[in-house]
């Protein structure tokens, strides 16, 4: 299917937007009126530019408050339309979006609306154009897809059809199932937008919080199936109003948008048809399938870029955690540190000194080449991986925050790149595996990151939580594979940080599992984070915990959470090392599946306190 | 009255918060549980720190989900409460906030709730403490102030009273008028928060969008009058959950908060009592009155700080606008430029080179000394005004964005500081007065700025509008004096700008009036901003304007707006000069009272286009 994007989805001037859409591989655009109005290019110049870029203009929009008016206003509206048809002819676009009227005086009269829309369609027809009528979720009289369809049927004009917008349909309570039964050829245009579930005014929800398919909570694959069942073969076109995307790099946003469509088409191609659709003949299945995401089996290693200042700090911290420096890279200043299945790589070959950073992490995949092929098909940038002769080949993808995601096979012998140091017989501290990585995301790319890890690596969105941290509100999204052997916690501040912010605004972390956190805590030989007594007093009061248990937690600085099902998390944080990194140790009991977010503010305040008092 | 602030209003660690509250002059705090839990200080250390800072702890909060439960849970809740009483004793606080339960299983049984709250009050009483029961607007069974009052009456316990929170009361439809009839002594605590009118889930509205009194749309003076009429004599305490304040400089936020209370008390002291209150005896009027804001009569002058690069650009622009360089400062590298009542000062004595900036603006006041006294009483920082012997004395206040606001008397001869150059017989371009200044505000201080200009200078909030600019969403707030001779447009981006942003992210501007914008446009000799033909095509279609009128507008690059009443704005923008400044010329017809925001995106795109094409 053809793929389009509304110019309103992305930031910048019209030139910025067209360039970004073309570079991301879109076939066409919806031209938003405001982008035309502020452009120094004439409509024919815009057409020319689009042609040069290989973009068609699939829709001109919007035309507002047309129907349900008195005769005088109708005449003015038709005159207004003629002017827009002239612009459309110059643009080379044949479909115009007419939104259901939001005018307070719009008449509650389907016959009147149908007859006036038919008159408009008649005018359009004379220009070889057509009218796509769309029910806005907040339309004055017409606010549901089935109502707009009744009016279009009543008007019965070949140049009048429907525009269906997934947001307007799925944000209302009217079931979308009947869409599959719309007369073939009468859906003129399909607009796609996802959104989180929010309890707010639908207009504000629509104007500020739409997302690309797969980033929100709507069932977009099911919706598109219904539309395809009705014989729709026009473009899949994104129309996403989002405050963050509107001010972010348009090139990045356009790629994120395209990735959402590729993933959507794959889901449609691979999903079994929904029940509602089976009842009607599926005329066409949207096509392109991706290589399926291979099963991931665990975190292979995590690499930190360190410099002369942060390197020694991290080495000392790893020693304190019971890690041993087991290998030295054959050709590079890179060290391997191990403890059971926990593997940390310290890479001193950094070019830009600064705080320690998770520069790469490797996951084990049952089919690394297929993982890479899937990533490429999803426009995930390949990472230049400098490989010396004899070194293991690691497929590498660049994540939205710039981190390299390496994909290894469980059988790969990437450790042969390292010469054994002979160390490794240290007793350790009982750390077993990597539980998850905590990756602070750039503000503009949080939703992009969620879609990236979901579509590229097949990590499911477990939960998104918001909490008040000492310096402002935070959002945390947990993603993981079904077996939970690969898990990430993506975090972002709800507002981009300003001048007054903590020195370590965006720490990253690695979390290890243990089977006995008290034993592990006793074995640690690194500086402790001091957890306030007030925390333990409150904990005892909140959960009604036995005194001796609380005393044990408190004496080791272990934090605690319990979910409503009774499963428990016991966890421990270290101070921040190397300027930006801390470690966490968790003991999950009875299937606790969150990331301990309720305790994140306690950790942040304790890390801040330590930084202030320990210098 | 005593003034308190909840620790949740401001950002940082507990130490940051206490320090900020004390510095801003608060008498006490509400200690939020989360701030205690993450603090390394023991409760008695917190008490000590507060005492040192001259702060009392007026309320401990919150205690949640207490009432309407079965016997087993009640026993646990009472046990939980005993632990909190122990903490409160150490803290030296005698009042605890108990919010109405939000637990899904909370029983719909007022007798049960009353009897359980009475049991809790009994326990509190034994410790010399008391319970302030508050109806959360989203409480499961109890969500209105009158319902909470019925339960407190039914419980009839001396240690049980009400906590009233203006947000919870005014966000609901139940009238607050009956509050004046609450039994004296039964309102234990009063929490104040303002908010904008928003159509959204009340919990989210409350948790993210509260504002300090005077920054939102609620009638706080009327509300406080009702509470005072009921004999309340406890503190006025702010409890404001706001995403921006939570991450902004706490010292600034605390001053903003204190200013809001000072202004509120002044409004209560000076306003005639509301009708509802007249019926009951007003036991006490909140006290402190401010010097009334003197009448402002106009913009006296606007000063730009310029350097060797921006100075020549601005001089050339002023010449092109028909200004004459009429005066040279006796002692400083400062020039006066004039045209009719429009006066611009170019100050080259800048210490930090950079783009031209509005460093100061002067307004004429009927009583400058009273203006200054009012500003001082409202904690508006005095600006150090270096004055040479023989120079005019100008009262100076620093606005939230750092701009100096100078207050002059219409009879002041501040121009005698300038030696006449002899110029001044230029014909000009018909500019008459300063219509308004456009001041881009720092993201963290937009609401602070609104309250500042309202309370300090007496400028009323006319309207706040949001619009989509090429690089993201913008918010614009117009404030003006009643005669409209002093008007400001305060703007801010809805999201703090990130890495992808226009070079001139926050331009400032000065807008001049003319009686004939076509004549003025013809007389200008500065580079024009090219307004797209598409804009005029759309304008004609939207407003049904005569062709020749549109041609006239188009030939001069004049933009147009019309409000529903038919009043019109014709206006003209210049390119950006000196890196950050542009000028606007307006002809307001038939009382047009907005600032032409619908055309701001057109202006932004045209300025961006010019910058790209003109180098």
Short mmCIF file of C-alpha atoms in Angstrom, two decimals, chain B residues 187-485:
data_model
loop_
_atom_site.label_atom_id
_atom_site.label_comp_id
_atom_site.label_asym_id
_atom_site.label_seq_id
_atom_site.Cartn_x
_atom_site.Cartn_y
_atom_site.Cartn_z
CA UNK B 187 -12.30 24.41 59.82
CA UNK B 188 -8.94 23.17 61.01
CA UNK B 189 -6.96 23.98 57.89
CA UNK B 190 -7.22 25.95 54.67
CA UNK B 191 -5.31 25.03 51.52
CA UNK B 192 -5.23 27.38 48.56
CA UNK B 193 -4.63 26.64 44.92
CA UNK B 194 -5.81 28.31 41.75
CA UNK B 195 -6.17 26.57 38.37
CA UNK B 196 -7.05 27.33 34.78
CA UNK B 197 -10.38 26.06 33.51
CA UNK B 198 -9.57 22.74 31.83
CA UNK B 199 -11.88 20.07 30.57
CA UNK B 200 -10.09 16.99 31.79
CA UNK B 201 -10.09 14.30 34.45
CA UNK B 202 -10.16 16.18 37.76
CA UNK B 203 -7.36 14.10 39.32
CA UNK B 204 -4.96 14.86 36.46
CA UNK B 205 -6.06 18.49 36.47
CA UNK B 206 -5.31 18.70 40.18
CA UNK B 207 -1.98 16.85 40.08
CA UNK B 208 -0.44 18.69 37.15
CA UNK B 209 -2.08 22.06 36.49
CA UNK B 210 -2.67 23.84 39.78
CA UNK B 211 -1.41 27.39 40.03
CA UNK B 212 -0.79 29.95 42.73
CA UNK B 213 -3.72 32.24 43.55
CA UNK B 214 -4.19 34.87 40.87
CA UNK B 215 -2.57 32.77 38.15
CA UNK B 216 -5.68 30.79 37.24
CA UNK B 217 -9.40 31.24 36.82
CA UNK B 218 -10.78 30.46 40.28
CA UNK B 219 -12.31 33.10 42.55
CA UNK B 220 -9.86 32.70 45.41
CA UNK B 221 -10.69 35.99 47.18
CA UNK B 222 -14.37 35.03 47.30
CA UNK B 223 -13.49 31.57 48.58
CA UNK B 224 -11.22 32.85 51.33
CA UNK B 225 -13.90 35.36 52.39
CA UNK B 226 -16.30 32.47 52.94
CA UNK B 227 -13.78 30.57 55.03
CA UNK B 228 -12.95 33.64 57.11
CA UNK B 229 -16.65 34.24 57.61
CA UNK B 230 -16.75 30.81 59.27
CA UNK B 231 -14.22 32.07 61.81
CA UNK B 232 -11.12 30.42 60.38
CA UNK B 233 -7.95 31.96 61.77
CA UNK B 234 -5.32 29.40 60.81
CA UNK B 235 -2.72 29.90 58.11
CA UNK B 236 -3.38 30.58 54.46
CA UNK B 237 -1.49 27.64 53.07
CA UNK B 238 -0.59 27.01 49.44
CA UNK B 239 -0.85 23.51 48.06
CA UNK B 240 -0.03 23.64 44.37
CA UNK B 241 0.88 20.62 42.24
CA UNK B 242 2.33 22.02 39.04
CA UNK B 243 4.62 20.28 36.57
CA UNK B 244 6.60 23.42 35.82
CA UNK B 245 7.07 24.57 39.42
CA UNK B 246 8.15 21.05 40.39
CA UNK B 247 11.26 21.36 38.27
CA UNK B 248 12.00 25.09 38.53
CA UNK B 249 14.34 27.00 40.83
CA UNK B 250 12.73 26.65 44.29
CA UNK B 251 13.92 30.08 45.45
CA UNK B 252 12.10 31.73 42.53
CA UNK B 253 8.99 29.61 42.95
CA UNK B 254 8.77 30.38 46.66
CA UNK B 255 8.88 34.13 45.99
CA UNK B 256 6.22 33.74 43.29
CA UNK B 257 4.12 31.81 45.81
CA UNK B 258 4.53 34.44 48.51
CA UNK B 259 3.67 37.20 46.04
CA UNK B 260 0.45 35.37 45.21
CA UNK B 261 -0.58 35.34 48.90
CA UNK B 262 0.32 39.00 49.44
CA UNK B 263 -1.76 39.96 46.41
CA UNK B 264 -4.60 37.71 47.55
CA UNK B 265 -4.69 39.24 51.02
CA UNK B 266 -4.71 42.69 49.45
CA UNK B 267 -7.66 41.76 47.25
CA UNK B 268 -9.54 40.43 50.26
CA UNK B 269 -8.72 43.51 52.31
CA UNK B 270 -9.80 45.92 49.58
CA UNK B 271 -12.70 44.10 47.88
CA UNK B 272 -16.24 44.72 49.01
CA UNK B 273 -17.57 41.59 50.74
CA UNK B 274 -19.30 39.13 48.44
CA UNK B 275 -23.10 38.96 48.70
CA UNK B 276 -23.09 35.49 50.19
CA UNK B 277 -20.82 36.64 52.97
CA UNK B 278 -22.79 39.70 53.92
CA UNK B 279 -25.47 37.46 55.33
CA UNK B 280 -23.16 36.08 58.02
CA UNK B 281 -21.02 38.00 60.47
CA UNK B 282 -17.53 38.50 59.09
CA UNK B 283 -15.42 37.61 62.09
CA UNK B 284 -12.15 38.70 60.73
CA UNK B 285 -10.86 40.32 57.59
CA UNK B 286 -7.48 39.20 56.35
CA UNK B 287 -5.32 42.11 56.99
CA UNK B 288 -2.55 43.54 54.98
CA UNK B 289 -3.36 46.13 52.34
CA UNK B 290 -0.91 47.16 49.69
CA UNK B 291 -0.40 50.62 48.29
CA UNK B 292 -2.96 50.61 45.45
CA UNK B 293 -1.53 50.31 41.93
CA UNK B 294 -1.39 53.82 40.47
CA UNK B 295 -2.94 54.48 37.10
CA UNK B 296 -0.55 53.96 34.21
CA UNK B 297 -0.78 56.39 31.33
CA UNK B 298 1.44 54.89 28.67
CA UNK B 299 4.78 53.51 27.53
CA UNK B 300 7.41 56.19 28.22
CA UNK B 301 10.30 54.54 26.39
CA UNK B 302 11.76 51.17 25.51
CA UNK B 303 15.47 50.52 25.89
CA UNK B 304 17.49 48.05 23.85
CA UNK B 305 20.88 46.82 24.92
CA UNK B 306 22.97 46.71 21.75
CA UNK B 307 26.56 45.95 20.89
CA UNK B 308 28.84 46.82 17.99
CA UNK B 309 27.06 44.37 15.74
CA UNK B 310 23.42 44.80 16.68
CA UNK B 311 23.61 48.57 17.28
CA UNK B 312 24.13 49.58 13.63
CA UNK B 313 21.39 47.15 12.55
CA UNK B 314 18.91 48.66 14.96
CA UNK B 315 19.85 52.24 14.08
CA UNK B 316 19.27 51.47 10.44
CA UNK B 317 15.94 49.82 11.22
CA UNK B 318 14.80 52.79 13.29
CA UNK B 319 15.73 55.18 10.49
CA UNK B 320 13.75 53.00 8.09
CA UNK B 321 10.77 53.23 10.44
CA UNK B 322 10.96 57.02 10.33
CA UNK B 323 12.60 57.55 13.72
CA UNK B 324 15.09 60.36 14.32
CA UNK B 325 18.10 60.20 16.61
CA UNK B 326 17.03 63.14 18.77
CA UNK B 327 19.23 62.87 21.83
CA UNK B 328 22.59 61.69 23.10
CA UNK B 329 23.02 60.83 26.78
CA UNK B 330 25.18 63.30 28.71
CA UNK B 331 27.47 60.68 30.22
CA UNK B 332 26.82 57.28 28.66
CA UNK B 333 26.88 55.70 25.20
CA UNK B 334 23.11 55.88 25.08
CA UNK B 335 20.99 57.30 22.27
CA UNK B 336 17.41 58.49 22.20
CA UNK B 337 15.36 57.91 19.05
CA UNK B 338 11.91 59.45 18.67
CA UNK B 339 8.85 59.63 16.48
CA UNK B 340 5.69 61.26 17.89
CA UNK B 341 5.15 59.54 21.27
CA UNK B 342 7.27 56.52 20.31
CA UNK B 343 10.62 56.62 22.10
CA UNK B 344 13.41 54.09 21.75
CA UNK B 345 16.66 54.16 23.70
CA UNK B 346 19.72 52.36 22.36
CA UNK B 347 22.13 51.52 25.14
CA UNK B 348 25.61 50.53 24.00
CA UNK B 349 27.01 50.30 27.52
CA UNK B 350 26.37 46.56 27.51
CA UNK B 351 28.86 44.28 29.15
CA UNK B 352 27.89 41.00 27.46
CA UNK B 353 27.85 41.18 23.67
CA UNK B 354 25.05 39.25 21.99
CA UNK B 355 21.79 39.84 20.20
CA UNK B 356 19.89 43.06 20.84
CA UNK B 357 17.55 42.71 23.83
CA UNK B 358 14.84 44.79 25.44
CA UNK B 359 16.85 45.55 28.56
CA UNK B 360 14.33 47.95 30.06
CA UNK B 361 11.01 49.56 29.42
CA UNK B 362 9.54 52.57 31.12
CA UNK B 363 5.87 53.16 31.85
CA UNK B 364 4.38 56.44 32.96
CA UNK B 365 2.61 56.21 36.31
CA UNK B 366 0.45 58.76 38.08
CA UNK B 367 2.52 58.03 41.22
CA UNK B 368 5.89 56.40 40.56
CA UNK B 369 6.85 56.25 44.23
CA UNK B 370 3.66 54.41 45.07
CA UNK B 371 4.28 52.06 42.14
CA UNK B 372 7.68 51.30 43.60
CA UNK B 373 6.33 50.87 47.13
CA UNK B 374 3.74 48.43 45.83
CA UNK B 375 6.38 46.51 43.91
CA UNK B 376 8.58 46.27 46.99
CA UNK B 377 5.68 45.03 49.09
CA UNK B 378 5.13 42.38 46.42
CA UNK B 379 8.76 41.22 46.60
CA UNK B 380 9.54 42.55 43.15
CA UNK B 381 13.30 42.93 43.18
CA UNK B 382 14.58 46.49 43.00
CA UNK B 383 16.88 47.00 40.06
CA UNK B 384 20.21 48.70 40.69
CA UNK B 385 19.90 51.85 38.65
CA UNK B 386 23.25 53.55 38.20
CA UNK B 387 22.53 57.23 38.31
CA UNK B 388 25.01 60.00 37.70
CA UNK B 389 24.71 63.36 39.47
CA UNK B 390 22.09 65.50 37.77
CA UNK B 391 20.37 62.58 36.09
CA UNK B 392 16.67 61.82 36.44
CA UNK B 393 15.81 59.26 39.06
CA UNK B 394 13.85 56.34 37.71
CA UNK B 395 12.26 53.81 40.00
CA UNK B 396 13.28 50.41 38.69
CA UNK B 397 11.90 46.91 39.22
CA UNK B 398 13.27 43.67 37.80
CA UNK B 399 10.69 41.57 35.93
CA UNK B 400 10.77 37.75 35.95
CA UNK B 401 12.64 37.65 32.63
CA UNK B 402 15.31 40.02 33.93
CA UNK B 403 14.00 43.09 32.11
CA UNK B 404 14.05 46.34 34.10
CA UNK B 405 10.68 47.98 34.45
CA UNK B 406 11.17 51.69 35.01
CA UNK B 407 8.37 53.83 36.36
CA UNK B 408 8.28 57.50 35.41
CA UNK B 409 5.87 60.33 36.03
CA UNK B 410 4.29 61.93 32.97
CA UNK B 411 5.79 65.21 34.21
CA UNK B 412 9.31 63.76 34.63
CA UNK B 413 11.92 65.32 32.49
CA UNK B 414 13.99 62.18 31.97
CA UNK B 415 14.77 63.47 28.49
CA UNK B 416 16.92 66.19 30.05
CA UNK B 417 19.53 63.45 30.54
CA UNK B 418 19.94 63.60 26.79
CA UNK B 419 21.62 66.41 24.86
CA UNK B 420 19.52 67.30 21.81
CA UNK B 421 21.19 66.35 18.57
CA UNK B 422 19.21 68.84 16.58
CA UNK B 423 17.64 66.08 14.54
CA UNK B 424 13.92 65.58 14.84
CA UNK B 425 12.45 67.34 11.86
CA UNK B 426 12.27 64.15 9.82
CA UNK B 427 8.80 63.60 8.40
CA UNK B 428 8.46 60.18 10.10
CA UNK B 429 6.21 57.41 8.92
CA UNK B 430 3.10 58.19 10.90
CA UNK B 431 3.90 56.10 13.98
CA UNK B 432 2.03 57.50 16.96
CA UNK B 433 2.47 55.51 20.16
CA UNK B 434 3.75 52.20 21.45
CA UNK B 435 0.87 49.75 21.17
CA UNK B 436 2.52 46.91 23.06
CA UNK B 437 5.76 45.12 23.77
CA UNK B 438 6.22 41.49 22.86
CA UNK B 439 8.26 39.79 25.57
CA UNK B 440 9.24 36.14 25.18
CA UNK B 441 9.28 34.68 28.69
CA UNK B 442 11.61 32.05 30.13
CA UNK B 443 9.81 28.69 30.16
CA UNK B 444 9.94 28.27 33.95
CA UNK B 445 8.55 31.73 34.66
CA UNK B 446 5.57 32.28 32.40
CA UNK B 447 2.89 32.05 35.10
CA UNK B 448 5.12 34.02 37.45
CA UNK B 449 5.31 36.78 34.83
CA UNK B 450 1.52 36.92 34.47
CA UNK B 451 1.08 37.32 38.22
CA UNK B 452 3.97 39.80 38.41
CA UNK B 453 2.55 42.20 35.84
CA UNK B 454 -0.94 41.82 37.22
CA UNK B 455 -0.13 42.34 40.87
CA UNK B 456 2.76 44.79 40.61
CA UNK B 457 1.65 47.00 37.72
CA UNK B 458 -2.08 46.29 37.79
CA UNK B 459 -2.17 44.94 34.23
CA UNK B 460 -5.20 42.72 33.65
CA UNK B 461 -5.09 39.38 31.88
CA UNK B 462 -7.00 39.92 28.64
CA UNK B 463 -6.65 36.52 27.00
CA UNK B 464 -4.37 33.55 26.60
CA UNK B 465 -4.18 31.96 23.17
CA UNK B 466 -2.32 28.94 21.85
CA UNK B 467 -1.26 28.49 18.27
CA UNK B 468 0.87 26.23 16.13
CA UNK B 469 4.04 27.93 15.00
CA UNK B 470 6.39 26.34 12.46
CA UNK B 471 8.63 24.98 15.23
CA UNK B 472 6.08 23.94 17.80
CA UNK B 473 3.17 25.19 19.83
CA UNK B 474 3.19 28.65 21.37
CA UNK B 475 1.21 30.27 24.15
CA UNK B 476 0.60 34.01 24.17
CA UNK B 477 -0.92 36.01 27.01
CA UNK B 478 -2.05 39.59 26.55
CA UNK B 479 -2.04 41.84 29.62
CA UNK B 480 -2.98 45.52 29.64
CA UNK B 481 -4.17 48.37 31.81
CA UNK B 482 -7.86 49.32 31.59
CA UNK B 483 -7.23 52.18 29.11
CA UNK B 484 -4.98 49.91 26.99
CA UNK B 485 -2.24 52.54 26.99
#
